[in-house]
Short mmCIF file of C-alpha atoms and ligand atoms in Angstrom, two decimals:
data_model
loop_
_atom_site.label_atom_id
_atom_site.label_comp_id
_atom_site.label_asym_id
_atom_site.label_seq_id
_atom_site.Cartn_x
_atom_site.Cartn_y
_atom_site.Cartn_z
CA MET A 1 89.38 85.69 109.63
CA GLU A 2 87.18 87.81 111.89
CA LYS A 3 90.20 88.77 113.96
CA ILE A 4 92.16 89.69 110.86
CA ALA A 5 89.28 91.71 109.37
CA ALA A 6 88.84 93.52 112.69
CA LEU A 7 92.57 94.26 112.97
CA ALA A 8 92.60 95.40 109.35
CA LYS A 9 89.86 97.93 110.02
CA ARG A 10 91.08 99.07 113.44
CA ARG A 11 94.65 99.71 112.32
CA GLY A 12 93.84 101.20 108.92
CA PHE A 13 94.65 98.39 106.52
CA VAL A 14 91.21 97.81 104.92
CA TYR A 15 87.83 99.50 105.29
CA GLY A 16 84.48 98.58 103.78
CA SER A 17 83.96 100.82 100.78
CA SER A 18 81.59 103.80 101.24
CA ASP A 19 80.77 102.48 104.68
CA ILE A 20 79.22 105.71 105.98
CA TYR A 21 76.48 105.02 103.40
CA GLY A 22 76.07 101.38 104.36
CA GLY A 23 78.81 100.07 102.07
CA LEU A 24 78.79 98.47 98.63
CA SER A 25 79.13 94.73 98.61
CA GLY A 26 82.30 93.45 96.98
CA PHE A 27 84.20 96.77 97.15
CA TRP A 28 86.93 97.70 99.63
CA ASP A 29 89.03 100.73 100.47
CA TYR A 30 92.64 100.44 101.60
CA GLY A 31 93.71 102.65 104.49
CA PRO A 32 97.06 104.27 105.32
CA LEU A 33 98.78 100.98 106.22
CA GLY A 34 96.91 98.95 103.61
CA VAL A 35 98.12 101.09 100.77
CA GLU A 36 101.71 100.62 101.98
CA LEU A 37 101.35 96.83 102.20
CA LYS A 38 99.68 96.71 98.79
CA ASN A 39 102.42 98.83 97.22
CA ASN A 40 105.09 96.61 98.79
CA ILE A 41 103.47 93.46 97.35
CA LYS A 42 103.29 95.06 93.93
CA ARG A 43 106.89 96.22 94.19
CA LEU A 44 108.09 92.72 95.10
CA TRP A 45 106.18 91.24 92.16
CA TRP A 46 107.48 93.88 89.73
CA ARG A 47 111.01 93.37 90.96
CA ALA A 48 110.92 89.59 90.54
CA MET A 49 108.98 89.57 87.29
CA VAL A 50 110.25 92.67 85.45
CA HIS A 51 113.34 94.33 86.91
CA MET A 52 115.24 91.09 87.56
CA ARG A 53 114.64 89.84 83.98
CA ARG A 54 116.15 91.19 80.79
CA ASN A 55 113.33 89.76 78.67
CA VAL A 56 110.26 91.09 80.51
CA VAL A 57 108.89 94.60 80.05
CA GLY A 58 106.02 96.42 81.71
CA LEU A 59 102.74 97.85 80.46
CA ASP A 60 99.87 99.84 81.93
CA ALA A 61 96.85 99.56 79.64
CA ALA A 62 93.43 101.22 79.94
CA ILE A 63 90.73 99.60 82.05
CA VAL A 64 87.83 100.41 79.73
CA MET A 65 87.96 98.56 76.42
CA PRO A 66 85.51 98.32 73.50
CA PRO A 67 83.17 95.35 72.89
CA ALA A 68 85.21 94.23 69.85
CA VAL A 69 88.04 93.20 72.21
CA TRP A 70 85.70 91.11 74.35
CA ALA A 71 83.91 89.61 71.38
CA ALA A 72 87.26 88.48 69.96
CA SER A 73 88.64 87.20 73.26
CA GLY A 74 85.52 85.13 73.87
CA HIS A 75 84.58 86.94 77.08
CA LEU A 76 81.22 88.20 75.78
CA GLU A 77 80.26 84.61 75.07
CA ASN A 78 82.11 82.70 77.76
CA PHE A 79 82.83 84.87 80.78
CA ASN A 80 79.79 83.57 82.56
CA ASP A 81 78.97 82.11 85.94
CA PRO A 82 75.99 79.82 86.52
CA LEU A 83 73.37 81.81 88.45
CA VAL A 84 70.51 80.28 90.41
CA GLU A 85 67.68 82.25 91.97
CA CYS A 86 65.37 81.22 94.80
CA GLN A 87 61.76 81.30 93.67
CA SER A 88 60.62 82.23 97.19
CA CYS A 89 63.09 84.70 98.77
CA LYS A 90 64.67 85.78 95.43
CA ARG A 91 68.23 85.36 96.75
CA ARG A 92 70.79 84.61 94.07
CA TYR A 93 73.73 82.21 94.25
CA ARG A 94 76.50 80.93 92.08
CA ALA A 95 75.35 77.38 91.34
CA ASP A 96 78.80 75.92 91.99
CA ASP A 97 79.04 77.66 95.40
CA ILE A 98 76.14 75.78 96.99
CA ASP A 99 75.86 72.12 97.96
CA ASP A 100 72.32 71.42 96.75
CA PRO A 101 71.53 73.15 93.43
CA THR A 102 67.76 72.73 93.94
CA THR A 103 67.23 74.11 97.47
CA CYS A 104 67.79 77.66 98.74
CA PRO A 105 70.34 77.68 101.62
CA ASN A 106 68.58 80.76 103.04
CA CYS A 107 64.88 79.81 103.16
CA GLY A 108 64.73 76.22 101.86
CA GLY A 109 62.68 77.38 98.85
CA ARG A 110 63.03 75.93 95.35
CA LEU A 111 65.86 77.21 93.19
CA ALA A 112 65.18 77.89 89.52
CA GLU A 113 67.28 76.22 86.80
CA PRO A 114 70.77 77.79 86.51
CA ARG A 115 71.24 80.44 83.85
CA GLN A 116 74.48 81.88 82.52
CA PHE A 117 75.30 85.32 83.91
CA ASN A 118 78.03 87.37 82.21
CA THR A 119 80.18 88.90 84.92
CA MET A 120 81.68 91.77 82.94
CA PHE A 121 80.71 95.29 84.03
CA GLN A 122 79.26 97.36 81.23
CA THR A 123 79.53 101.11 80.90
CA PHE A 124 78.96 103.79 78.27
CA VAL A 125 81.59 105.98 76.73
CA GLY A 126 80.58 109.56 75.89
CA PRO A 127 77.41 111.50 76.59
CA VAL A 128 74.89 109.20 74.89
CA ALA A 129 74.09 105.91 76.62
CA ASP A 130 73.12 103.89 73.56
CA ASP A 131 74.30 100.57 72.10
CA ALA A 132 77.02 102.25 70.06
CA ALA A 133 78.56 103.68 73.26
CA VAL A 134 78.81 100.38 75.16
CA ALA A 135 82.22 99.47 76.57
CA TYR A 136 83.40 97.09 79.29
CA LEU A 137 85.59 97.34 82.36
CA ARG A 138 88.23 94.68 81.84
CA PRO A 139 87.76 91.48 83.86
CA GLU A 140 91.49 90.67 83.42
CA THR A 141 94.49 92.81 82.54
CA ALA A 142 95.65 90.20 80.01
CA GLN A 143 93.59 91.49 77.08
CA GLY A 144 95.19 94.92 77.41
CA THR A 145 98.50 93.13 76.94
CA PHE A 146 97.41 91.08 73.91
CA VAL A 147 96.05 94.10 72.06
CA ASN A 148 99.42 95.82 72.65
CA PHE A 149 101.54 92.86 71.56
CA LYS A 150 102.52 94.48 68.27
CA ASN A 151 103.13 97.91 69.83
CA VAL A 152 105.52 96.44 72.36
CA LEU A 153 107.35 94.33 69.77
CA GLN A 154 107.81 97.38 67.54
CA SER A 155 108.95 99.70 70.31
CA THR A 156 111.40 97.36 72.05
CA ASN A 157 113.96 94.88 70.80
CA GLN A 158 112.42 91.90 72.57
CA LYS A 159 112.68 88.47 70.93
CA VAL A 160 110.60 85.39 71.78
CA PRO A 161 110.69 84.14 74.49
CA PHE A 162 109.79 87.40 76.21
CA GLY A 163 107.15 88.69 78.56
CA ILE A 164 104.87 91.67 79.10
CA ALA A 165 103.89 92.29 82.71
CA GLN A 166 101.03 94.37 83.96
CA ILE A 167 99.60 95.36 87.32
CA GLY A 168 96.20 96.97 87.34
CA LYS A 169 92.57 96.97 88.32
CA SER A 170 90.11 94.40 87.01
CA PHE A 171 86.38 94.21 87.61
CA ARG A 172 83.99 91.28 87.80
CA ASN A 173 80.35 91.48 88.74
CA GLU A 174 80.69 88.39 90.93
CA ILE A 175 77.36 86.80 91.88
CA THR A 176 78.57 86.23 95.39
CA THR A 177 81.45 87.92 97.13
CA GLY A 178 82.79 87.20 100.54
CA ASN A 179 85.51 86.03 102.85
CA PHE A 180 86.63 89.62 103.33
CA ILE A 181 88.80 90.70 100.35
CA PHE A 182 89.18 87.17 98.95
CA ARG A 183 86.61 87.64 96.21
CA SER A 184 85.53 91.15 95.36
CA ARG A 185 84.04 92.96 92.40
CA GLU A 186 86.86 95.46 92.01
CA PHE A 187 90.34 94.07 92.52
CA GLU A 188 93.85 94.38 91.24
CA GLN A 189 95.77 91.78 89.26
CA MET A 190 99.45 91.16 88.58
CA GLU A 191 99.69 89.27 85.31
CA LEU A 192 102.57 88.23 83.11
CA GLU A 193 101.95 87.17 79.52
CA TYR A 194 105.04 85.24 78.51
CA PHE A 195 105.29 84.68 74.74
CA VAL A 196 107.07 81.50 73.66
CA GLN A 197 107.67 79.47 70.52
CA PRO A 198 104.90 76.88 69.97
CA GLY A 199 106.19 73.48 71.03
CA THR A 200 108.23 74.96 73.90
CA ASP A 201 105.13 75.84 75.94
CA ASP A 202 105.15 72.67 78.10
CA GLU A 203 108.69 73.45 79.22
CA TRP A 204 107.89 77.11 80.00
CA PHE A 205 104.70 76.12 81.77
CA GLN A 206 106.78 73.95 84.13
CA TYR A 207 109.30 76.76 84.54
CA TRP A 208 106.67 79.28 85.61
CA ARG A 209 104.96 76.85 88.00
CA LYS A 210 108.26 76.55 89.87
CA GLU A 211 109.21 80.22 89.62
CA ARG A 212 105.94 81.38 91.06
CA MET A 213 106.15 78.98 93.99
CA ARG A 214 109.63 80.34 94.60
CA TRP A 215 108.30 83.92 94.63
CA TRP A 216 105.71 83.07 97.26
CA THR A 217 108.22 81.58 99.63
CA GLU A 218 111.33 83.67 98.95
CA TYR A 219 109.93 87.10 98.15
CA MET A 220 106.69 87.02 100.14
CA GLY A 221 108.00 84.83 102.95
CA VAL A 222 104.86 82.66 102.99
CA HIS A 223 105.18 79.37 104.90
CA PRO A 224 105.69 76.67 102.23
CA GLU A 225 103.51 74.21 104.15
CA HIS A 226 100.52 76.55 103.64
CA LEU A 227 100.92 76.47 99.85
CA ARG A 228 100.10 73.74 97.34
CA LEU A 229 100.35 73.43 93.57
CA ARG A 230 97.38 71.75 91.91
CA ASP A 231 97.03 70.85 88.24
CA TYR A 232 93.58 71.23 86.70
CA GLU A 233 91.46 68.41 85.39
CA PRO A 234 90.63 68.96 81.69
CA SER A 235 86.99 69.68 82.63
CA GLU A 236 88.08 72.67 84.78
CA LEU A 237 90.03 74.50 82.06
CA SER A 238 88.93 77.97 80.86
CA HIS A 239 87.92 78.41 77.25
CA TYR A 240 91.44 79.57 76.34
CA SER A 241 93.60 77.13 78.27
CA LYS A 242 95.48 73.96 77.31
CA GLN A 243 96.82 73.37 80.84
CA THR A 244 96.49 75.26 84.10
CA ALA A 245 97.91 74.89 87.58
CA ASP A 246 96.75 76.78 90.63
CA ILE A 247 98.88 77.82 93.54
CA GLU A 248 96.51 77.25 96.43
CA TYR A 249 96.70 78.58 99.96
CA GLN A 250 95.31 77.15 103.14
CA PHE A 251 92.90 79.96 104.05
CA PRO A 252 90.98 79.77 107.35
CA PHE A 253 87.88 79.01 105.21
CA GLY A 254 89.52 76.21 103.21
CA VAL A 255 92.19 75.56 100.61
CA LYS A 256 91.49 77.99 97.77
CA GLU A 257 93.06 79.40 94.61
CA LEU A 258 95.63 82.09 95.16
CA GLU A 259 97.26 82.26 91.74
CA GLY A 260 96.71 80.61 88.36
CA ILE A 261 99.39 79.62 85.85
CA ALA A 262 97.83 78.93 82.47
CA ASP A 263 99.06 77.81 79.08
CA ARG A 264 96.81 80.04 76.93
CA THR A 265 98.33 78.65 73.72
CA ASP A 266 97.98 81.02 70.74
CA PHE A 267 94.26 81.40 71.49
CA ASP A 268 94.26 85.12 72.30
CA LEU A 269 96.65 86.39 69.65
CA ARG A 270 94.81 84.37 66.99
CA ALA A 271 91.49 85.67 68.28
CA HIS A 272 92.73 89.27 67.94
CA ILE A 273 94.18 88.60 64.49
CA ALA A 274 90.72 87.40 63.45
CA GLY A 275 88.91 90.18 65.34
CA SER A 276 91.04 93.16 64.29
CA GLY A 277 92.36 92.02 60.93
CA ILE A 278 95.86 93.06 62.09
CA ASP A 279 98.75 90.69 61.59
CA LEU A 280 100.08 89.73 65.01
CA THR A 281 102.41 86.97 63.84
CA TYR A 282 105.99 87.05 65.02
CA PHE A 283 108.95 86.85 62.65
CA ASP A 284 111.84 84.87 64.02
CA GLU A 285 114.98 86.29 62.38
CA ARG A 286 117.12 83.32 63.43
CA SER A 287 114.99 80.65 61.79
CA GLY A 288 113.27 82.82 59.17
CA GLU A 289 109.93 81.46 60.46
CA HIS A 290 106.64 83.30 61.01
CA PHE A 291 104.53 82.03 63.88
CA VAL A 292 101.90 83.06 66.41
CA PRO A 293 103.52 82.69 69.84
CA TYR A 294 102.03 80.61 72.61
CA VAL A 295 101.46 82.31 75.95
CA ILE A 296 102.18 81.13 79.47
CA GLU A 297 100.41 83.31 81.99
CA PRO A 298 101.05 83.51 85.73
CA ALA A 299 98.14 85.60 87.09
CA VAL A 300 97.52 86.61 90.68
CA GLY A 301 95.32 89.05 92.55
CA VAL A 302 96.97 91.79 94.62
CA ASP A 303 94.09 91.77 97.12
CA ARG A 304 94.21 88.01 97.52
CA SER A 305 97.99 88.22 98.00
CA PHE A 306 97.36 90.93 100.61
CA LEU A 307 94.99 88.63 102.47
CA VAL A 308 97.54 85.81 102.36
CA ALA A 309 100.29 88.16 103.59
CA MET A 310 98.14 89.09 106.59
CA ILE A 311 96.92 85.59 107.42
CA ASP A 312 100.35 84.04 107.06
CA ALA A 313 101.98 86.69 109.23
CA TYR A 314 99.32 86.77 111.96
CA GLU A 315 100.30 85.27 115.31
CA GLU A 316 99.12 85.51 118.87
CA GLU A 317 101.88 84.79 121.35
CA PRO A 318 101.81 84.49 125.13
CA VAL A 319 103.93 87.19 126.77
CA GLY A 320 104.62 88.39 130.28
CA THR A 321 104.02 86.45 133.43
CA LYS A 322 100.24 86.63 133.79
CA PRO A 323 98.28 83.76 132.24
CA GLY A 324 96.19 84.98 129.30
CA ASP A 325 98.61 87.81 128.51
CA PHE A 326 99.38 87.71 124.83
CA ARG A 327 100.56 89.91 122.01
CA THR A 328 99.21 90.04 118.47
CA VAL A 329 101.99 90.27 115.95
CA LEU A 330 102.10 90.46 112.17
CA LYS A 331 105.38 88.72 111.33
CA PHE A 332 105.67 90.21 107.86
CA LYS A 333 108.82 89.70 105.93
CA PRO A 334 110.51 93.10 106.52
CA GLN A 335 110.26 94.00 102.81
CA LEU A 336 106.46 93.73 103.10
CA ALA A 337 105.98 95.64 106.34
CA PRO A 338 104.21 99.02 105.99
CA PHE A 339 106.83 100.55 108.30
CA LYS A 340 110.30 99.07 108.55
CA ILE A 341 111.31 100.97 111.68
CA ALA A 342 109.60 102.84 114.50
CA VAL A 343 111.47 105.49 116.48
CA PHE A 344 110.51 106.26 120.10
CA PRO A 345 111.80 108.77 122.62
CA LEU A 346 111.79 106.83 125.92
CA LEU A 347 109.78 109.61 127.58
CA ALA A 348 107.66 111.98 125.55
CA ASN A 349 107.91 114.74 128.16
CA LYS A 350 111.71 115.01 128.09
CA PRO A 351 112.61 117.56 125.36
CA ASP A 352 116.24 116.34 125.12
CA LEU A 353 115.12 112.80 124.34
CA VAL A 354 112.45 113.97 121.90
CA THR A 355 114.90 116.21 120.02
CA ARG A 356 117.51 113.45 119.74
CA ALA A 357 114.89 110.87 118.67
CA ARG A 358 113.59 113.34 116.03
CA GLU A 359 117.12 113.69 114.63
CA ILE A 360 117.42 109.93 114.28
CA TYR A 361 113.96 109.69 112.76
CA ASP A 362 114.81 112.43 110.23
CA GLN A 363 118.06 110.64 109.37
CA LEU A 364 116.26 107.36 108.56
CA LEU A 365 113.15 108.78 106.86
CA PRO A 366 114.66 109.33 103.38
CA TYR A 367 115.75 105.67 103.28
CA PHE A 368 113.07 103.62 105.03
CA ALA A 369 109.34 103.88 105.77
CA THR A 370 109.77 105.02 109.38
CA ALA A 371 107.11 105.53 112.05
CA TRP A 372 107.24 107.98 114.94
CA ASP A 373 105.54 106.86 118.14
CA ASP A 374 105.54 108.72 121.46
CA ILE A 375 102.12 107.77 122.82
CA GLY A 376 101.89 105.77 126.07
CA ASN A 377 104.74 103.79 127.56
CA VAL A 378 107.35 101.89 125.57
CA GLY A 379 105.64 98.52 126.24
CA LYS A 380 102.41 99.82 124.68
CA ARG A 381 104.31 101.21 121.71
CA TYR A 382 105.94 97.81 121.11
CA ARG A 383 102.51 96.13 121.13
CA ARG A 384 101.17 98.69 118.67
CA GLN A 385 104.08 98.24 116.32
CA ASP A 386 103.91 94.42 116.64
CA GLU A 387 100.29 94.54 115.62
CA ILE A 388 101.08 96.38 112.40
CA GLY A 389 104.18 94.30 111.71
CA THR A 390 107.00 96.86 112.15
CA PRO A 391 110.15 94.70 112.28
CA TRP A 392 112.36 97.03 114.32
CA ALA A 393 111.83 99.65 117.00
CA ILE A 394 114.49 102.13 118.07
CA THR A 395 114.31 103.67 121.53
CA VAL A 396 116.24 106.81 122.35
CA ASP A 397 116.98 106.88 126.09
CA PHE A 398 119.22 108.70 128.56
CA GLN A 399 122.25 106.63 127.55
CA THR A 400 121.80 107.95 123.99
CA LEU A 401 122.43 111.46 125.27
CA GLU A 402 125.72 110.25 126.80
CA ASP A 403 127.21 107.90 124.21
CA GLY A 404 125.04 108.10 121.06
CA THR A 405 123.78 104.51 121.33
CA VAL A 406 120.12 103.45 121.01
CA THR A 407 118.29 100.18 121.59
CA VAL A 408 117.02 98.28 118.55
CA ARG A 409 114.25 95.89 119.45
CA ASP A 410 113.43 92.99 117.14
CA ARG A 411 109.71 92.32 116.56
CA ASP A 412 109.99 88.54 116.31
CA THR A 413 112.52 87.69 119.01
CA MET A 414 111.71 90.73 121.17
CA THR A 415 115.43 91.01 121.94
CA GLN A 416 117.03 94.42 122.32
CA ASP A 417 120.55 95.30 121.24
CA ARG A 418 122.44 98.55 121.45
CA TYR A 419 123.85 100.19 118.34
CA HIS A 420 125.51 103.53 117.78
CA GLU A 421 123.22 105.91 115.90
CA ASN A 422 125.82 106.21 113.11
CA GLU A 423 125.53 102.46 112.44
CA LEU A 424 121.76 102.46 111.88
CA LEU A 425 121.65 103.23 108.17
CA ASP A 426 124.02 100.40 107.25
CA LEU A 427 122.41 98.05 109.75
CA PHE A 428 118.95 98.33 108.20
CA ARG A 429 120.22 98.49 104.64
CA GLY A 430 121.98 95.19 105.30
CA ARG A 431 118.90 93.63 106.87
CA LEU A 432 116.55 94.67 104.08
CA GLY A 433 118.94 93.77 101.27
CA PRO A 434 118.81 94.98 97.67
CA GLY A 435 115.37 96.10 96.57
CA GLY A 436 114.12 96.13 100.13
CA ILE A 437 114.86 99.75 100.84
CA SER A 438 111.70 101.76 101.23
N1 LIG B 1 94.07 86.40 83.12
C1 LIG B 1 93.73 85.19 83.79
C2 LIG B 1 92.83 85.38 84.91
O1 LIG B 1 92.32 86.47 85.12
P1 LIG B 1 91.77 84.17 86.98
O2 LIG B 1 92.13 82.84 87.58
O3 LIG B 1 90.35 84.44 86.66
O4 LIG B 1 92.67 84.28 85.68
C3 LIG B 1 93.68 85.36 88.29
O5 LIG B 1 92.32 85.32 87.91
C4 LIG B 1 93.80 85.73 89.76
O6 LIG B 1 93.13 86.96 90.00
C5 LIG B 1 93.16 84.73 90.71
O7 LIG B 1 94.03 83.65 90.99
C6 LIG B 1 92.95 85.60 91.94
O8 LIG B 1 94.14 85.74 92.68
C7 LIG B 1 92.58 86.95 91.32
N2 LIG B 1 91.12 87.11 91.25
C8 LIG B 1 90.29 86.66 90.30
N3 LIG B 1 89.02 87.01 90.57
C9 LIG B 1 89.05 87.71 91.72
C10 LIG B 1 88.06 88.38 92.52
N4 LIG B 1 86.78 88.40 92.18
N5 LIG B 1 88.47 89.00 93.65
C11 LIG B 1 89.78 89.02 94.02
N6 LIG B 1 90.73 88.42 93.29
C12 LIG B 1 90.39 87.78 92.16
#
């Protein structure tokens, strides 16, 4: 983890937020490569969950929502974590994060009895900070979807079963954060609320468990042996859930939740019917029935997916002849890589090579995220591109000037093959496949 966090900072994936002022715990900023990786993860999720399905549509709801939403959804009452405070050093912990709930892990002092701490962030809307102006930053995107259920039904021709997908920021005032970006206070979620006929929820729950595992291996390229599906014990279920399964990942700090798939029943829609007084029942034209749909919800954090993408891709491999010589390589699936291709002139001080390499770079740029690198020797450039996970590197050399061919070096096998410059567009389009072009 330390190596990954250091690489992430050094190469511009993730920085501590506001770090020139000492940082703010639980908040992170994504750098030039981080924002590319994050966007690629979101794009792969959106493609699999929205664009590849006729019966799923997207939504982008507001982050700040009024207390009535959170009263109805049960978050004001239930979105709590058990907080314990040391009576000596005043450190605070989440009771279920520490082994001994009576003794402070920091100073050995006595811990007070746990109390419930609501983890929603409060804010005020408008110029007067009084009770009437209170609002909350959403702790999940899902409620923005439920309150728009009727709007979406009325503005599309979707019929149950159908889904509403959303990607957006969520905020939780976590008592403890840590393990880099694993648990933060500001994070992004990718959530699908899939509305089904009551009685068919068990079947759809099973469907989404399998589909989401498939996404992790096929779309994200995560090693299947690092993933596990775990069904919850009844005592672990959230206040809204009938059944939940977690997709867990083998992080360096233990096997932990990566994604949750929950059967939320009709809990939320019924709660908002009661809270708002608006009829959110669904009319099924085929059967002539009115019902409140059940909801199956696959929900995953973008930041946690980002961490998994980096950990799963990270490798150190011996190279060269000297013992101890190794390269660090991020073996991202090409669709995830911040840059797909890097273009190098063999020698940066030869104008002919630079001009020709620039032409090739300009040709590829509209189609693929392409890097230009002319610093140091080619070996150093390969190492740099390996470390940020660029799958292919093109070198323009003296032979290019004669016959128009370039070398294409593969990040994983380190083999180099010659291709004519006119073949490059089709070559990479073929390798990235549909939806992978960017
Ligand atoms: N709408 C359901 C829901 O929010 P959750 O299990 O609390 O369920 C879903 O969150 C996912 O969001 C988690 O599996 C995790 O990937 C991500 N997540 C939750 N809290 C997080 C935090 N504090 N920091 C980073 N990611 C978080």
